[in-house]
PDB file of C-alpha atoms in Angstrom:
ATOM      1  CA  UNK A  24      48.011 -62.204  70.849  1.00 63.00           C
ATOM      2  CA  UNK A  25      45.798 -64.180  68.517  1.00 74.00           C
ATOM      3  CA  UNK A  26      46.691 -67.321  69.675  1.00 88.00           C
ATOM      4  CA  UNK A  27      43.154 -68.581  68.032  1.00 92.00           C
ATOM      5  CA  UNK A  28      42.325 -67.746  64.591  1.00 93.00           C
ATOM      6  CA  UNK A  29      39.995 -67.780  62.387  1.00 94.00           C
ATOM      7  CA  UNK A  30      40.533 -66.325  58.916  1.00 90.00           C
ATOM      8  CA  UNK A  31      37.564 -66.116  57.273  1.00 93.00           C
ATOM      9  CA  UNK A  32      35.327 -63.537  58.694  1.00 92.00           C
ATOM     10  CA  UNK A  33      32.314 -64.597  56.765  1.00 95.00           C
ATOM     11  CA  UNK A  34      31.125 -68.177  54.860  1.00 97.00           C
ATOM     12  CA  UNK A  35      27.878 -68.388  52.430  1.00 98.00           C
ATOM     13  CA  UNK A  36      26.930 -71.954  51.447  1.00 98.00           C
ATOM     14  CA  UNK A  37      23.228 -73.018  49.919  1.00 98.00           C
ATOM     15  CA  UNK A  38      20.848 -74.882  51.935  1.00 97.00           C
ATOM     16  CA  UNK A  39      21.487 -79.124  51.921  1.00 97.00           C
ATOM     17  CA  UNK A  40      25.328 -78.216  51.415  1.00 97.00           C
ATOM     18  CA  UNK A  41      28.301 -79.158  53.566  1.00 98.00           C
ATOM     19  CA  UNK A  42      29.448 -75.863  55.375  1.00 98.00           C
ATOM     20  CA  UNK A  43      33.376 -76.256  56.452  1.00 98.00           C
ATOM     21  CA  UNK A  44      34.227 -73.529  59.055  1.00 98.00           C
ATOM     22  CA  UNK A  45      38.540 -73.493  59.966  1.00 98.00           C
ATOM     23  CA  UNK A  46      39.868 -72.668  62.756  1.00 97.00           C
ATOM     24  CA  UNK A  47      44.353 -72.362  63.501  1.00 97.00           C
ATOM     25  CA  UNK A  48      45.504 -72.018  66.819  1.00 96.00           C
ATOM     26  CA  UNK A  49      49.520 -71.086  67.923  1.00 94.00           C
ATOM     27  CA  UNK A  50      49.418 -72.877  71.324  1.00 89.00           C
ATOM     28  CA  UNK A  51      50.705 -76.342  71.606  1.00 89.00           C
ATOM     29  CA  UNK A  52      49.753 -76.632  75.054  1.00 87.00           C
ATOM     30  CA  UNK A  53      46.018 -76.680  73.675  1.00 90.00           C
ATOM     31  CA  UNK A  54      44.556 -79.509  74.100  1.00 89.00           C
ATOM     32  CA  UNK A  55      40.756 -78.873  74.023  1.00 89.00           C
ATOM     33  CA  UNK A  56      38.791 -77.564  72.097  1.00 93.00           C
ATOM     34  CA  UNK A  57      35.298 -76.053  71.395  1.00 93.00           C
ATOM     35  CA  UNK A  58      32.717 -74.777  68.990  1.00 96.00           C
ATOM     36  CA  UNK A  59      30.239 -72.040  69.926  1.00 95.00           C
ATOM     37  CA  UNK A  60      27.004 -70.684  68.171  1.00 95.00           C
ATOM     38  CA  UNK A  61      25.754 -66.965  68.190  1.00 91.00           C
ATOM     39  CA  UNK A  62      22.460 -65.368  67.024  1.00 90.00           C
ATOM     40  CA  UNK A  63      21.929 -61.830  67.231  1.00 83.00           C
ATOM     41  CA  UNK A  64      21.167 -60.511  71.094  1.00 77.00           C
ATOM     42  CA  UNK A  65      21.952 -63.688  72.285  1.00 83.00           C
ATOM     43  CA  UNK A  66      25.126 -65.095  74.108  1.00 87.00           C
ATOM     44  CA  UNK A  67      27.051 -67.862  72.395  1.00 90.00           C
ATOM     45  CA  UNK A  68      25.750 -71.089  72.823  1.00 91.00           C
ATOM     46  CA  UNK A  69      27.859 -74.198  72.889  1.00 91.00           C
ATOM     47  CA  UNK A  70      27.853 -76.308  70.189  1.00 95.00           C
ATOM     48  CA  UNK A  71      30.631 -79.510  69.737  1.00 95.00           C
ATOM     49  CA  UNK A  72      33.897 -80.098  71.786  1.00 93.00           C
ATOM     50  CA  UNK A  73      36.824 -82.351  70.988  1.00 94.00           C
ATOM     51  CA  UNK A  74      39.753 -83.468  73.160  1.00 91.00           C
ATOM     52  CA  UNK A  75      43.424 -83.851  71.831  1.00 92.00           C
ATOM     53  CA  UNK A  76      43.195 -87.723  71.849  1.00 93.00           C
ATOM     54  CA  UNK A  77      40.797 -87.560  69.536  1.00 95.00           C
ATOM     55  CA  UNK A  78      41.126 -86.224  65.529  1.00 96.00           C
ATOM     56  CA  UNK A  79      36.821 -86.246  64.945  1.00 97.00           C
ATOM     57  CA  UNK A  80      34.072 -85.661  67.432  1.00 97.00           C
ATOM     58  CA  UNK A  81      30.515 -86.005  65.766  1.00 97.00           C
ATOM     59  CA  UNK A  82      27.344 -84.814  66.758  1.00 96.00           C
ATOM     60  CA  UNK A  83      24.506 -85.262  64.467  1.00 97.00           C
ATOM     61  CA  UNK A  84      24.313 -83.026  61.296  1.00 97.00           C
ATOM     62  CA  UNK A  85      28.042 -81.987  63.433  1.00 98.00           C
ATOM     63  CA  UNK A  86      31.606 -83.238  63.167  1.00 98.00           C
ATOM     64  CA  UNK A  87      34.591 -81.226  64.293  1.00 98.00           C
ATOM     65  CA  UNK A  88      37.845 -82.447  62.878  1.00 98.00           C
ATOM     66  CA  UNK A  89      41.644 -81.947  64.770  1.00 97.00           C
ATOM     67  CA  UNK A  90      44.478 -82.254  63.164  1.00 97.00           C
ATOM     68  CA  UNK A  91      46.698 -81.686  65.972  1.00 95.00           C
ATOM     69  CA  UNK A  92      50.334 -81.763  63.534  1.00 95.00           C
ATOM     70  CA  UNK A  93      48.883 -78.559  61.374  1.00 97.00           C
ATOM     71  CA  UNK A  94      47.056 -77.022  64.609  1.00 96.00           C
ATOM     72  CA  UNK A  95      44.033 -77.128  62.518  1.00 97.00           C
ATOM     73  CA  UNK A  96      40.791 -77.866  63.535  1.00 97.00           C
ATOM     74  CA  UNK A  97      37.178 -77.333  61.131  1.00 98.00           C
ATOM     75  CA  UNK A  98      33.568 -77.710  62.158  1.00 98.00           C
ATOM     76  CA  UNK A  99      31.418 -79.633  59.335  1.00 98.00           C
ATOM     77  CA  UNK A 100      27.468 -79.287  59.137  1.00 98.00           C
ATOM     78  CA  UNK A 101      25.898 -81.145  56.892  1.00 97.00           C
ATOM     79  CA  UNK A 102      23.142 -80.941  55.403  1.00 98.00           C
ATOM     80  CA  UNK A 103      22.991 -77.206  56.335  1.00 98.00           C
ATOM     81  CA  UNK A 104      19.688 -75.737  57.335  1.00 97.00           C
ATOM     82  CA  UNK A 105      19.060 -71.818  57.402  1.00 96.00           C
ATOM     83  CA  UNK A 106      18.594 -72.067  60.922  1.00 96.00           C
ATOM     84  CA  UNK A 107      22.429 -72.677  61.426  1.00 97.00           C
ATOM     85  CA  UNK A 108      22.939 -68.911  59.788  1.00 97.00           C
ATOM     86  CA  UNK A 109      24.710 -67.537  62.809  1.00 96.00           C
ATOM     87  CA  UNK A 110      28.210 -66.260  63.983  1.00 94.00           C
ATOM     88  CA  UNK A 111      30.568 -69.793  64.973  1.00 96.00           C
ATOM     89  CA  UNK A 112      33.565 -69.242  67.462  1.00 94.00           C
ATOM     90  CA  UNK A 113      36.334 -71.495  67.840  1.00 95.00           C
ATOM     91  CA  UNK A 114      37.526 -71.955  71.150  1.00 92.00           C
ATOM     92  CA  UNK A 115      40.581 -73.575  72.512  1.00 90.00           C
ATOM     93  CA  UNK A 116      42.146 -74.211  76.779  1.00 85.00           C
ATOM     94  CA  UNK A 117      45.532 -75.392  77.488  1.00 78.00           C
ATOM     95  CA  UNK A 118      44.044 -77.485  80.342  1.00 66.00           C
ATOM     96  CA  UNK A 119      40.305 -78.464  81.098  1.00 62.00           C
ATOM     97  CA  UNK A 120      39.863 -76.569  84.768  1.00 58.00           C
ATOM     98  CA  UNK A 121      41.247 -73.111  83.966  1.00 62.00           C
ATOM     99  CA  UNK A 122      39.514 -71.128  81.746  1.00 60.00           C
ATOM    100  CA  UNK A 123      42.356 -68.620  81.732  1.00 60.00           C
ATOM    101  CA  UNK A 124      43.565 -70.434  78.957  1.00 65.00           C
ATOM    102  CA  UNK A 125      40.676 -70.548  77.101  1.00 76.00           C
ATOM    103  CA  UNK A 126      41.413 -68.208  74.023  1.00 84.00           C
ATOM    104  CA  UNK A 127      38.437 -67.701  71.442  1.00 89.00           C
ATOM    105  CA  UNK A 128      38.810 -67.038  67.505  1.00 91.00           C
ATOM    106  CA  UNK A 129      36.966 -63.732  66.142  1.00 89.00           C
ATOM    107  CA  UNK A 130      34.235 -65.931  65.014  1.00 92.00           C
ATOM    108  CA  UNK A 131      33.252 -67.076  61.136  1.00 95.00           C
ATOM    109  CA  UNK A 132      29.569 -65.473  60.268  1.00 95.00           C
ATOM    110  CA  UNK A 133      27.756 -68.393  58.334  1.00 97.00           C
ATOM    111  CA  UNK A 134      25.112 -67.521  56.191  1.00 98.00           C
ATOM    112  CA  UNK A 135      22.607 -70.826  54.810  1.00 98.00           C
ATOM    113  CA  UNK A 136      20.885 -69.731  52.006  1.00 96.00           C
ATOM    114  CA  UNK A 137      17.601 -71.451  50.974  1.00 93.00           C
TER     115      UNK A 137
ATOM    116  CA  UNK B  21      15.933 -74.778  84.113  1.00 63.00           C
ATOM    117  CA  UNK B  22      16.808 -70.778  83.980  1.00 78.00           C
ATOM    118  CA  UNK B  23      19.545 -69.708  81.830  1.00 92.00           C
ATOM    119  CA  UNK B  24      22.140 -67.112  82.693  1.00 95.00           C
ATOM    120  CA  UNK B  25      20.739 -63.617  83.435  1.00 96.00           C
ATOM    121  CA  UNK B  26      22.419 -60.622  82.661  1.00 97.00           C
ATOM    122  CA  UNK B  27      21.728 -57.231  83.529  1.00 96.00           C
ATOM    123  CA  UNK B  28      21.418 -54.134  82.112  1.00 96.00           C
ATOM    124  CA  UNK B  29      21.299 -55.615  78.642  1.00 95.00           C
ATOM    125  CA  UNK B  30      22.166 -52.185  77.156  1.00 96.00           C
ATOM    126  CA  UNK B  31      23.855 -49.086  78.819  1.00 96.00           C
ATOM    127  CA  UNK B  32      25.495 -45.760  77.853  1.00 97.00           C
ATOM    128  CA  UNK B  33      27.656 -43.966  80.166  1.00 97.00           C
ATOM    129  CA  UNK B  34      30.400 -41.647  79.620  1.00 97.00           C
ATOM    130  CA  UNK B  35      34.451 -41.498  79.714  1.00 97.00           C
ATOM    131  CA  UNK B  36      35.684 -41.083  83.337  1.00 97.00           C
ATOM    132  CA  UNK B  37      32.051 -42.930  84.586  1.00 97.00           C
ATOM    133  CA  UNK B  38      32.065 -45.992  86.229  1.00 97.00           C
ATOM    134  CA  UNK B  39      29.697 -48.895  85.830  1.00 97.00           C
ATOM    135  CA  UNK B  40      28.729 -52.186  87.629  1.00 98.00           C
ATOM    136  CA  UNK B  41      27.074 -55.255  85.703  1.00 98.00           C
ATOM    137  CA  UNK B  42      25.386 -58.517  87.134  1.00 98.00           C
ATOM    138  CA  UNK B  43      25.130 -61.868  86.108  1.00 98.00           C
ATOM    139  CA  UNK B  44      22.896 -64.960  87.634  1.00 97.00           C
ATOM    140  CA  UNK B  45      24.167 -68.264  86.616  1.00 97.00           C
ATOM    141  CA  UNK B  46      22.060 -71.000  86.270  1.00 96.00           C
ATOM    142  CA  UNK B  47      21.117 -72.974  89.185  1.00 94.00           C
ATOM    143  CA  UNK B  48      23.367 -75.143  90.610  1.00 93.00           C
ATOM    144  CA  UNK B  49      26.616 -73.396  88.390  1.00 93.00           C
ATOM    145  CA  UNK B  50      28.867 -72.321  91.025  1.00 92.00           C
ATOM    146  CA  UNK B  51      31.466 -71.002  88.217  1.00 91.00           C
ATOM    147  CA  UNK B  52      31.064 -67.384  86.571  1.00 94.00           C
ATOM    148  CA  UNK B  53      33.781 -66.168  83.670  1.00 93.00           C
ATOM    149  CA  UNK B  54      33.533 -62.931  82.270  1.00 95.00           C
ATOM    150  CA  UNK B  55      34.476 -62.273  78.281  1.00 94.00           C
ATOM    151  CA  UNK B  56      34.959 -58.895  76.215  1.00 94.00           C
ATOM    152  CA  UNK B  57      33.390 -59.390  72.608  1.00 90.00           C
ATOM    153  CA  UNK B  58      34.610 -56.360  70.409  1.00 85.00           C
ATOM    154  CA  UNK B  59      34.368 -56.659  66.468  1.00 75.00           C
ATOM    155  CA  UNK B  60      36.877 -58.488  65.071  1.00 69.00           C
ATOM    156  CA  UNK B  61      38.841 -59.282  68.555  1.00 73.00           C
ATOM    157  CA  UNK B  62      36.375 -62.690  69.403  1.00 77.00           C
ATOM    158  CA  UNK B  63      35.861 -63.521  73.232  1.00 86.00           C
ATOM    159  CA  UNK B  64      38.387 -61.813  75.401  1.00 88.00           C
ATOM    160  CA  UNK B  65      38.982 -63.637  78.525  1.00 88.00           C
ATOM    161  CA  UNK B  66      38.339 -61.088  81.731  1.00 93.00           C
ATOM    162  CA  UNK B  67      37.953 -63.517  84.897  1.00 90.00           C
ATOM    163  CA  UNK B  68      36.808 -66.097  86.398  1.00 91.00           C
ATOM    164  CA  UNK B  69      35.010 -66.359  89.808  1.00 93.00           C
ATOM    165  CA  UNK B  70      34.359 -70.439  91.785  1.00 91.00           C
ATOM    166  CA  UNK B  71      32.797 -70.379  95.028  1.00 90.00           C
ATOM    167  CA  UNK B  72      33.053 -66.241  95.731  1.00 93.00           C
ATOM    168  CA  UNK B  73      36.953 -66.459  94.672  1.00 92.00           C
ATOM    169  CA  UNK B  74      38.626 -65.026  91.463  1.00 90.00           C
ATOM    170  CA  UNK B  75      40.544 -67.767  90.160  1.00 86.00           C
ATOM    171  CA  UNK B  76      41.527 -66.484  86.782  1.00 82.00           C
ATOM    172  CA  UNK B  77      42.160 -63.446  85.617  1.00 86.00           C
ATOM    173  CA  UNK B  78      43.043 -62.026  82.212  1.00 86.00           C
ATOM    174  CA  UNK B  79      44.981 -59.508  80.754  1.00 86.00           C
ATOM    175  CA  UNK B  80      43.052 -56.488  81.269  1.00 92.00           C
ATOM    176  CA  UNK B  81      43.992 -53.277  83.507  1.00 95.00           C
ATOM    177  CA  UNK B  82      42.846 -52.917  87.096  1.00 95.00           C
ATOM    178  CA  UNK B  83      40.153 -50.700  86.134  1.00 97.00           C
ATOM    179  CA  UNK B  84      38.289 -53.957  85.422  1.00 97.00           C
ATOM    180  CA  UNK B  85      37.416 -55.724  88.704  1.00 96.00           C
ATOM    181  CA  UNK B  86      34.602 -58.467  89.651  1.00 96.00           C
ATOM    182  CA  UNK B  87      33.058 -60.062  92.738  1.00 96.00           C
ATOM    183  CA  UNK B  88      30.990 -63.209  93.092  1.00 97.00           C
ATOM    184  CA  UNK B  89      28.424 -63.720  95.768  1.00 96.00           C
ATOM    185  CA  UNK B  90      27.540 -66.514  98.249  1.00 94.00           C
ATOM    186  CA  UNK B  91      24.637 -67.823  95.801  1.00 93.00           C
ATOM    187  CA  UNK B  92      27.220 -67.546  93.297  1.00 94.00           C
ATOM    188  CA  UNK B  93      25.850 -64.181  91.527  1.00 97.00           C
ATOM    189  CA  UNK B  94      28.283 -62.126  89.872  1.00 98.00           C
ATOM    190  CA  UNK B  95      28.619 -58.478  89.455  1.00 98.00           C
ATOM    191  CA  UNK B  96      31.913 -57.210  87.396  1.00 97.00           C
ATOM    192  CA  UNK B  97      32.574 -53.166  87.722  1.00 98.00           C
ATOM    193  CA  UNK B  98      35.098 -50.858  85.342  1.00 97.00           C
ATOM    194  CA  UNK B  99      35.957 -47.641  86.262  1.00 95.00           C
ATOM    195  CA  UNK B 100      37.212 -44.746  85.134  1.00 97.00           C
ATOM    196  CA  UNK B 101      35.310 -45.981  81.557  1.00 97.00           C
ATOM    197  CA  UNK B 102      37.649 -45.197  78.453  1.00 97.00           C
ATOM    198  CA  UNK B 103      35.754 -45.553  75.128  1.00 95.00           C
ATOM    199  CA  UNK B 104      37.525 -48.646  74.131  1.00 93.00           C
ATOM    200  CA  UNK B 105      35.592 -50.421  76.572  1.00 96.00           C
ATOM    201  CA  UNK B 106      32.780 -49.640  74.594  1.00 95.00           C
ATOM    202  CA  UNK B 107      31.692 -53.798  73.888  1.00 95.00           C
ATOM    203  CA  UNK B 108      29.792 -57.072  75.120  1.00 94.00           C
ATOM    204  CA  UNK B 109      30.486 -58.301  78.235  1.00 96.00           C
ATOM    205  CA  UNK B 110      29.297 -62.004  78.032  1.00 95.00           C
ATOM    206  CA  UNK B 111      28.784 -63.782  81.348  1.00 96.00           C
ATOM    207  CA  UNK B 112      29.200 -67.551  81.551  1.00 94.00           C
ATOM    208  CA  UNK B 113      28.371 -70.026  84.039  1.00 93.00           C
ATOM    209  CA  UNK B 114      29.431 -73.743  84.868  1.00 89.00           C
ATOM    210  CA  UNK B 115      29.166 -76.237  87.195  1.00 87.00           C
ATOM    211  CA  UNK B 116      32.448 -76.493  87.972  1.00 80.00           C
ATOM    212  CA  UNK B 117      35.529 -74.835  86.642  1.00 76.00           C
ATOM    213  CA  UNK B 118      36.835 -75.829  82.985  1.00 71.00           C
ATOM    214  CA  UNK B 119      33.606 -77.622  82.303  1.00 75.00           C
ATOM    215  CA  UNK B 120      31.319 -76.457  79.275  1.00 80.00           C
ATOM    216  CA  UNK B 121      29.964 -72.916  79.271  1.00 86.00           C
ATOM    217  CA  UNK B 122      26.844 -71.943  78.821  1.00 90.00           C
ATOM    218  CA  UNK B 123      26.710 -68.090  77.936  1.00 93.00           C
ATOM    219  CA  UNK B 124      23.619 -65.020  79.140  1.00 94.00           C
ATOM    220  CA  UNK B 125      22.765 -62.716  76.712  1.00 93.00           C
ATOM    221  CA  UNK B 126      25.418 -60.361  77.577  1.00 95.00           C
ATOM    222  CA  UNK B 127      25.527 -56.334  78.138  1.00 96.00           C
ATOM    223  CA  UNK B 128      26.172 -54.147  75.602  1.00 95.00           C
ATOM    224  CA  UNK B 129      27.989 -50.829  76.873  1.00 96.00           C
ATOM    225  CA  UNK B 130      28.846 -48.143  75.049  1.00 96.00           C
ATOM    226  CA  UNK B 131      31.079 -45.116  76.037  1.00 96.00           C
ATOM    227  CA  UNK B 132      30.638 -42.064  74.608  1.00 96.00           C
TER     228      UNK B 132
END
């Protein structure tokens, strides 16, 4: 059950552009939420979280948006850098303390072009 | 301050085998989750161990089973492999339950 999604398996933007990466989830009962990073041979790396009180978390070059009515929530870099060419998972939990419900998205590759 | 450690990083085995892999949190982490990463399928949720107890567990078959020891080291075994385990199995660890993750490296298996 893909209670996470996201649709687009792959995203190509050019260097100093804003990369948007989307990520749908089912669940109601989700009500945080997290961005991770992977590189090749390495394990994902965590990258932005937002809570369900809040509709924008920002970090630096990143912002991650929630709209909590569509069950829609996007990661924003910008200005992107090649360096942030990697493979982004969306995460969401129905309750901070049990990971059981923490379902992951397939993951959006992002390639930064220079 | 280490990172998580996971070993093997690669391994091939074959249907009907069993297998056993580890996984050293960092320091101090005294939670250890398990995930399945196949293509197109994202992070699979396996189990989660907190102070040598499984407190989660996912929807996977019995084959796939898990331990965590006093210094909070993990080790997670499947037997009887089929060849759709073939995958990554990431390890993460945190300091307590629900709190952020911070993934190893992972082990890729393959099942011929």
């Amino acid at each position: 059950d893909q209670q996470v999604k996201q649709n687009s398996p792959s995203l190509s933007v050019q260097e100093g552009r804003i990369s948007i990466l989307n990520c749908d989830y089912t669940n109601s009962m989700f009500d945080y939420f997290l961005w991770y990073k992977k590189y090749p041979a390495e394990g994902p790396t965590f990258l932005i979280s937002i809570s369900s009180i809040k509709d924008k978390n920002e970090d630096g070059r990143f912002t991650v948006f929630l709209n909590k009515s569509a069950k829609h929530l996007s990661l924003h870099i910008v200005p992107s850098q090649p360096g942030d060419s990697a493979v982004y998972f969306c995460a969401a939990s129905a309750q901070r303390g049990n990971n059981n419900d923490m379902r992951f998205g397939a993951g959006t590759r992002l390639t930064v072009k220079p | 301050k280490a990172g998580v450690t996971q070993t093997p990083r690669y391994l091939i085995k074959t249907r009907g085998q069993q297998v056993t892999l580890s996984c050293s949190p960092i320091s101090g982490h005294r939670s250890v989750s398990w995930y399945q990463q196949t293509p197109g399928q994202g992070l699979q949720f396996l189990f989660e161990y907190f102070s040598e107890t499984q407190r989660n567990k996912g929807n996977f078959p019995g084959r796939f089973s898990g331990r965590q020891f006093s210094n909070s080291r993990s080790e997670m075994n499947v037997s009887t492999l089929e060849l759709g385990d073939s995958a990554l199995y990431l390890c993460a660890s945190s300091l307590q339950s629900g709190e952020t993750q911070y993934f190893g490296p992972g082990t890729r298996l393959l099942v011929l």
